[in-house]
Coordinates of C-alpha atoms and ligand atoms in Angstrom, one line a residue:
E452 CA 52.6 38.7 7.8
A453 CA 51.2 35.8 5.6
K454 CA 50.9 33.7 8.9
Q455 CA 49.0 36.6 10.7
Q456 CA 46.6 36.9 7.8
G457 CA 46.2 33.1 7.8
R458 CA 45.3 33.4 11.5
N459 CA 42.9 36.3 11.0
T460 CA 41.1 34.5 8.3
W461 CA 41.0 31.4 10.6
H462 CA 39.5 33.4 13.2
W463 CA 37.1 34.9 10.9
Y464 CA 36.2 31.6 9.5
Q465 CA 35.6 30.2 12.9
G466 CA 33.4 33.1 13.9
D467 CA 31.6 32.5 10.8
V468 CA 30.9 28.8 11.6
Q469 CA 29.8 29.6 15.0
R470 CA 27.2 32.2 13.7
V471 CA 26.0 29.9 11.1
T472 CA 25.6 27.1 13.7
R473 CA 23.8 29.4 16.1
E474 CA 21.6 30.5 13.3
S475 CA 20.6 27.1 12.4
V476 CA 19.9 26.1 16.1
L477 CA 17.6 28.9 16.3
L478 CA 16.1 28.1 12.9
R479 CA 15.6 24.7 14.0
Q480 CA 13.8 25.4 17.1
E481 CA 11.6 28.0 15.1
L482 CA 10.8 25.1 12.6
H483 CA 9.5 22.9 15.4
A484 CA 7.3 25.8 16.5
A485 CA 6.2 26.7 13.0
L486 CA 4.2 23.4 12.7
S487 CA 2.3 23.7 15.9
H488 CA 1.5 27.5 15.2
D489 CA 0.3 26.8 11.7
Q490 CA 2.9 29.0 10.0
F491 CA 3.3 26.8 6.9
E492 CA 1.3 27.6 3.7
L493 CA 1.2 26.0 0.4
F494 CA 1.5 28.0 -2.9
Y495 CA 0.6 26.6 -6.2
Q496 CA 2.3 27.3 -9.4
P497 CA 0.6 26.3 -12.8
I498 CA 2.0 23.9 -15.1
V499 CA 0.9 24.4 -18.6
E500 CA 0.7 22.8 -22.0
A501 CA 3.7 24.2 -24.0
V502 CA 1.9 24.9 -27.1
S503 CA -1.3 26.5 -25.9
G504 CA -0.1 27.7 -22.4
R505 CA -3.3 26.1 -20.8
I506 CA -3.2 25.0 -17.2
R507 CA -2.7 21.2 -17.2
G508 CA -1.4 20.8 -13.5
L509 CA -0.2 22.7 -10.3
E510 CA 3.0 22.3 -8.3
A511 CA 2.5 22.6 -4.6
L512 CA 5.3 24.7 -3.0
I513 CA 5.6 25.2 0.6
R514 CA 6.0 28.7 2.2
W515 CA 6.8 29.6 5.8
R516 CA 5.2 32.7 7.1
H517 CA 7.6 33.6 9.9
P518 CA 6.3 36.1 12.4
E519 CA 9.4 38.4 12.0
K520 CA 11.0 37.5 8.8
G521 CA 7.8 37.3 6.6
L522 CA 7.5 34.6 4.1
V523 CA 10.5 32.4 4.0
S524 CA 11.6 30.4 1.0
P525 CA 11.9 26.6 1.2
I526 CA 15.5 27.0 0.0
T527 CA 16.4 28.1 3.3
F528 CA 14.4 25.6 5.6
I529 CA 13.9 22.4 3.6
P530 CA 17.6 21.4 3.5
L531 CA 17.9 22.0 7.3
A532 CA 14.6 20.0 7.9
E533 CA 16.0 17.2 5.9
Q534 CA 19.2 17.1 8.1
T535 CA 17.2 17.2 11.2
G536 CA 14.5 14.8 10.2
Q537 CA 11.8 17.5 10.8
I538 CA 11.0 17.1 7.1
I539 CA 9.0 14.0 8.1
P540 CA 6.1 16.0 10.0
I541 CA 6.5 18.9 7.6
G542 CA 6.2 16.5 4.6
R543 CA 3.1 14.9 6.0
W544 CA 1.5 18.3 6.5
V545 CA 2.3 19.2 2.9
L546 CA 0.7 16.0 1.7
R547 CA -2.5 16.4 3.7
R548 CA -2.8 20.0 2.9
A549 CA -2.2 19.5 -0.7
C550 CA -4.8 16.6 -1.0
Q551 CA -7.3 18.7 0.8
D552 CA -6.7 21.8 -1.6
A553 CA -6.8 19.4 -4.7
A554 CA -10.2 17.7 -3.5
A555 CA -11.7 21.1 -2.9
L556 CA -10.6 22.3 -6.6
Y557 CA -11.9 18.9 -7.9
A558 CA -15.2 19.5 -6.1
A559 CA -15.4 23.1 -7.4
G560 CA -14.8 22.2 -11.1
E561 CA -16.1 19.6 -13.5
R562 CA -12.7 17.9 -13.7
G563 CA -9.7 18.4 -11.6
V564 CA -6.1 19.4 -12.2
P565 CA -3.6 17.1 -10.9
V566 CA -1.4 18.5 -8.0
A567 CA 2.3 17.8 -7.8
V568 CA 3.8 17.3 -4.5
N569 CA 7.5 17.3 -3.8
I570 CA 8.5 14.5 -1.7
S571 CA 11.8 14.4 0.1
S572 CA 14.0 11.3 -0.3
L573 CA 13.9 10.8 3.4
Q574 CA 10.1 10.8 3.5
F575 CA 10.0 8.7 0.3
R576 CA 12.1 5.9 1.7
R577 CA 10.6 5.8 5.2
D578 CA 8.5 2.8 6.2
G579 CA 4.8 3.5 6.0
F580 CA 5.0 6.3 3.4
L581 CA 2.8 4.3 1.1
E582 CA 0.2 3.7 4.1
D583 CA 0.2 7.5 4.8
V584 CA -0.6 8.3 1.2
Q585 CA -3.6 5.8 1.4
Q586 CA -4.7 7.2 4.5
V587 CA -4.7 10.9 3.3
L588 CA -6.4 9.8 0.0
A589 CA -9.2 7.9 1.9
D590 CA -9.6 11.0 4.3
T591 CA -9.9 13.7 1.6
G592 CA -11.6 11.5 -1.1
L593 CA -9.1 12.8 -3.7
P594 CA -9.1 10.6 -6.8
P595 CA -5.4 9.2 -6.9
A596 CA -5.2 10.2 -10.6
L597 CA -5.2 14.0 -9.3
L598 CA -2.1 13.4 -7.2
E599 CA 1.5 13.3 -8.4
F600 CA 4.9 13.2 -6.6
E601 CA 8.0 14.7 -7.5
I602 CA 11.1 12.9 -6.6
T603 CA 14.8 13.3 -7.2
E604 CA 17.4 10.8 -8.0
S605 CA 18.6 10.9 -4.4
V606 CA 15.8 8.5 -3.6
L607 CA 18.2 5.9 -5.3
L608 CA 21.1 6.4 -2.9
D609 CA 19.9 3.7 -0.4
G610 CA 19.0 1.1 -3.0
A611 CA 17.4 1.4 -6.2
D612 CA 15.1 -1.7 -5.9
Q613 CA 13.3 -0.4 -3.0
A614 CA 12.5 2.9 -4.9
I615 CA 11.4 1.0 -8.0
E616 CA 9.1 -1.1 -5.9
L617 CA 7.6 1.8 -4.3
I618 CA 7.1 3.8 -7.5
N619 CA 5.3 0.8 -8.9
Q620 CA 3.2 0.3 -5.9
L621 CA 2.1 4.2 -6.4
K622 CA 1.6 3.7 -10.0
N623 CA -0.7 0.8 -9.1
I624 CA -3.0 3.0 -6.9
G625 CA -2.9 5.7 -9.6
I626 CA -0.5 8.1 -8.5
Q627 CA 2.0 9.2 -11.1
V628 CA 5.7 10.1 -10.3
A629 CA 7.9 12.7 -11.8
L630 CA 11.7 12.9 -11.7
D631 CA 12.4 16.5 -10.6
D632 CA 15.5 18.6 -11.2
F633 CA 16.6 16.2 -13.9
G634 CA 20.1 17.0 -15.3
T635 CA 21.6 18.3 -12.2
G636 CA 23.3 16.6 -9.4
F637 CA 24.4 13.0 -10.3
S638 CA 21.6 12.4 -12.8
S639 CA 22.2 9.3 -15.0
L640 CA 20.4 8.7 -18.2
S641 CA 19.7 5.2 -17.1
Y642 CA 17.5 6.4 -14.3
L643 CA 15.0 7.3 -17.1
R644 CA 15.2 3.8 -18.1
D645 CA 15.2 2.0 -14.7
L646 CA 12.6 4.1 -12.8
P647 CA 8.9 3.5 -13.6
I648 CA 8.3 7.2 -13.6
H649 CA 5.9 9.0 -16.1
K650 CA 7.4 12.3 -16.3
V651 CA 10.9 14.1 -16.1
K652 CA 11.3 17.8 -15.3
L653 CA 14.2 19.5 -16.7
D654 CA 16.0 21.7 -14.5
R655 CA 15.9 25.4 -14.7
A656 CA 19.7 25.4 -15.0
F657 CA 19.5 24.2 -18.6
I658 CA 16.5 26.4 -19.6
K659 CA 18.0 29.6 -18.5
D660 CA 20.4 30.1 -21.2
I661 CA 18.8 27.6 -23.7
L662 CA 18.6 30.4 -26.4
T663 CA 22.4 31.1 -26.1
N664 CA 24.2 28.0 -24.9
R665 CA 24.3 25.5 -27.6
C666 CA 25.6 22.8 -25.4
N667 CA 22.6 23.3 -22.9
A668 CA 20.2 23.3 -25.9
A669 CA 21.7 20.1 -27.0
I670 CA 21.4 18.4 -23.6
V671 CA 17.7 19.5 -23.5
Q672 CA 16.9 18.2 -27.0
G673 CA 18.6 15.1 -26.3
I674 CA 16.6 14.5 -23.0
I675 CA 13.4 15.5 -24.7
T676 CA 13.9 13.0 -27.8
M677 CA 15.1 10.3 -25.7
A678 CA 12.3 10.7 -22.9
H679 CA 9.7 10.5 -25.6
H680 CA 11.1 7.3 -27.1
M681 CA 10.6 6.1 -23.5
E682 CA 7.0 7.3 -23.5
L683 CA 7.7 9.7 -20.7
V684 CA 6.3 13.4 -20.4
V685 CA 8.7 16.1 -20.4
I686 CA 8.2 19.4 -18.3
A687 CA 10.7 22.3 -18.6
E688 CA 11.1 24.5 -15.3
G689 CA 11.8 28.1 -15.1
I690 CA 10.5 29.6 -18.3
E691 CA 10.6 33.4 -18.0
E692 CA 10.7 34.5 -21.7
R693 CA 8.3 34.0 -24.6
E694 CA 11.3 33.1 -26.8
Q695 CA 12.2 30.2 -24.4
Q696 CA 8.7 28.9 -24.8
E697 CA 8.8 29.1 -28.6
D698 CA 12.0 27.2 -28.5
L699 CA 10.8 24.6 -26.3
V700 CA 7.7 24.1 -28.4
R701 CA 10.0 23.7 -31.5
R702 CA 11.7 21.0 -29.4
E703 CA 8.5 19.3 -28.7
C704 CA 8.6 19.7 -24.9
D705 CA 5.2 18.8 -23.6
L706 CA 4.5 20.9 -20.6
L707 CA 6.1 24.2 -19.2
Q708 CA 6.4 25.9 -15.8
G709 CA 7.5 29.5 -15.0
F710 CA 7.0 32.9 -14.3
L711 CA 6.2 33.7 -17.8
F712 CA 2.9 31.9 -17.1
A713 CA 2.3 32.4 -13.5
K714 CA 4.2 32.7 -10.2
P715 CA 3.6 30.3 -7.3
M716 CA 0.5 31.8 -5.5
P717 CA -1.9 31.0 -2.6
L718 CA -5.1 28.8 -3.6
K719 CA -7.5 31.6 -3.5
D720 CA -5.6 33.5 -6.2
L721 CA -5.5 30.5 -8.3
L722 CA -9.3 30.4 -8.4
S723 CA -9.5 34.0 -9.9
L724 CA -7.0 33.2 -12.8
P725 CA -8.9 33.6 -16.2
D726 CA -7.8 30.1 -17.3
F727 CA -9.1 28.5 -14.2
L728 CA -10.8 26.0 -13.9
P729 CA -9.0 24.2 -16.8
H730 CA -10.2 23.6 -20.2
P731 CA -11.4 20.1 -21.2
Ligands
C2E1175 P1 11.5 22.6 -7.2 O1 10.7 21.5 -6.8 O2 12.4 22.3 -8.4 O3 10.6 23.8 -7.5 C1 10.7 24.8 -8.5 C2 11.1 26.0 -8.1 O4 11.5 26.9 -9.0 C3 10.3 26.7 -7.1 O5 11.0 27.5 -6.1 C4 9.5 27.7 -8.0 O6 9.1 28.9 -7.3 C5 10.9 28.1 -8.9 N1 10.3 28.7 -10.1 C6 9.4 28.3 -11.0 N2 9.3 29.1 -12.1 C7 10.4 29.9 -12.1 C8 11.0 30.8 -13.0 O7 10.4 31.2 -14.0 N3 12.2 31.4 -12.5 C9 12.8 31.2 -11.3 N4 13.7 31.8 -11.1 N5 12.3 30.2 -10.6 C10 11.1 29.6 -10.8 P2 10.6 27.5 -4.4 O8 9.1 27.4 -4.3 O9 11.5 28.4 -3.9 O10 11.1 26.1 -4.0 C11 12.5 25.6 -4.1 C12 12.5 24.2 -3.8 O11 12.3 23.8 -2.5 C13 11.7 23.2 -4.8 O12 12.3 23.0 -6.1 C14 11.8 21.9 -4.0 O13 13.0 21.4 -4.1 C15 11.8 22.6 -2.5 N6 10.4 22.4 -2.0 C16 9.3 23.3 -2.2 N7 8.3 23.0 -1.4 C17 8.4 21.7 -0.9 C18 7.8 21.0 -0.2 O14 6.6 20.8 0.1 N8 8.4 19.6 0.2 C19 9.7 19.4 -0.2 N9 10.3 18.3 0.2 N10 10.3 20.3 -0.9 C20 9.9 21.3 -1.3
MG1176 MG1 9.4 20.0 -7.7
MG1177 MG1 12.4 21.1 -10.0
MG1178 MG1 14.8 22.9 -8.9

């Protein structure tokens, strides 16, 4: 009986794998079409000063407007695009669109807000990335100080020296770099020391239960204190409650991002926010 059950389980499992594979083959084909049919959009989520809640930056977040499925989350297609290499053309599109939008915001206001763009490790480590960036800046006229990149520690997997050199080159042209999702995966505290980054983003996993989980609160406090000693700016992600904001203000976190302040939204909605354009 156990054997039969085992076999059933195996059959079921195999069927599941086939289904998943078929779905991802389809998704892969659709992803290819998505670029040429202009189905991607960028949403923007404000990043605010912790104490005042004033907008200090924006994070660009990709969305896929699928003809049947509606708005598709990047969580479902970015990992696949990274596996297939499609992240390269998609990432180029994101970079260009974000710079165009940021340049338009800059032109509309007296001073701009920096726009942060997520860069996959594959894209970051690829030859020609720096040249691509310089080309997009030249084409859009965006001041480099208004562009930021968010990278994750996986950029280090294929050699830390190259990543460090690239971050320094970006820094030299005026683009700042943040270490995203810090504290998850294989984050090591020494990355904060070794990478010439200027910001660290604490992952939502630590923020979610910061009011009730003493260990997570201790980790957050430790990272904030240490980062400040290294002259890094600290952003906390996923703030949903006022009490979380108050707690993070007490812990001297610099910047916050989360649904409490604003959800990611299309560019045109941003322009009608009362707090936009930003305060001096
Ligand atoms: P991320 O870079 O860590 O982005 C933050 C994610 O947290 C976003 O999810 C954002 O919508 C979500 N978020 C913000 N505030 C809250 C909150 O208060 N509560 C909750 N529950 N979630 C909040 P999103 O837009 O679904 O993006 C997911 C991930 O997909 C991003 O995580 C990033 O890793 C990746 N991604 C998004 N856009 C791009 C892109 O243009 N290029 C690349 N390479 N990756 C991207
Ligand atoms: Mg990010
Ligand atoms: Mg993040
Ligand atoms: Mg995250």
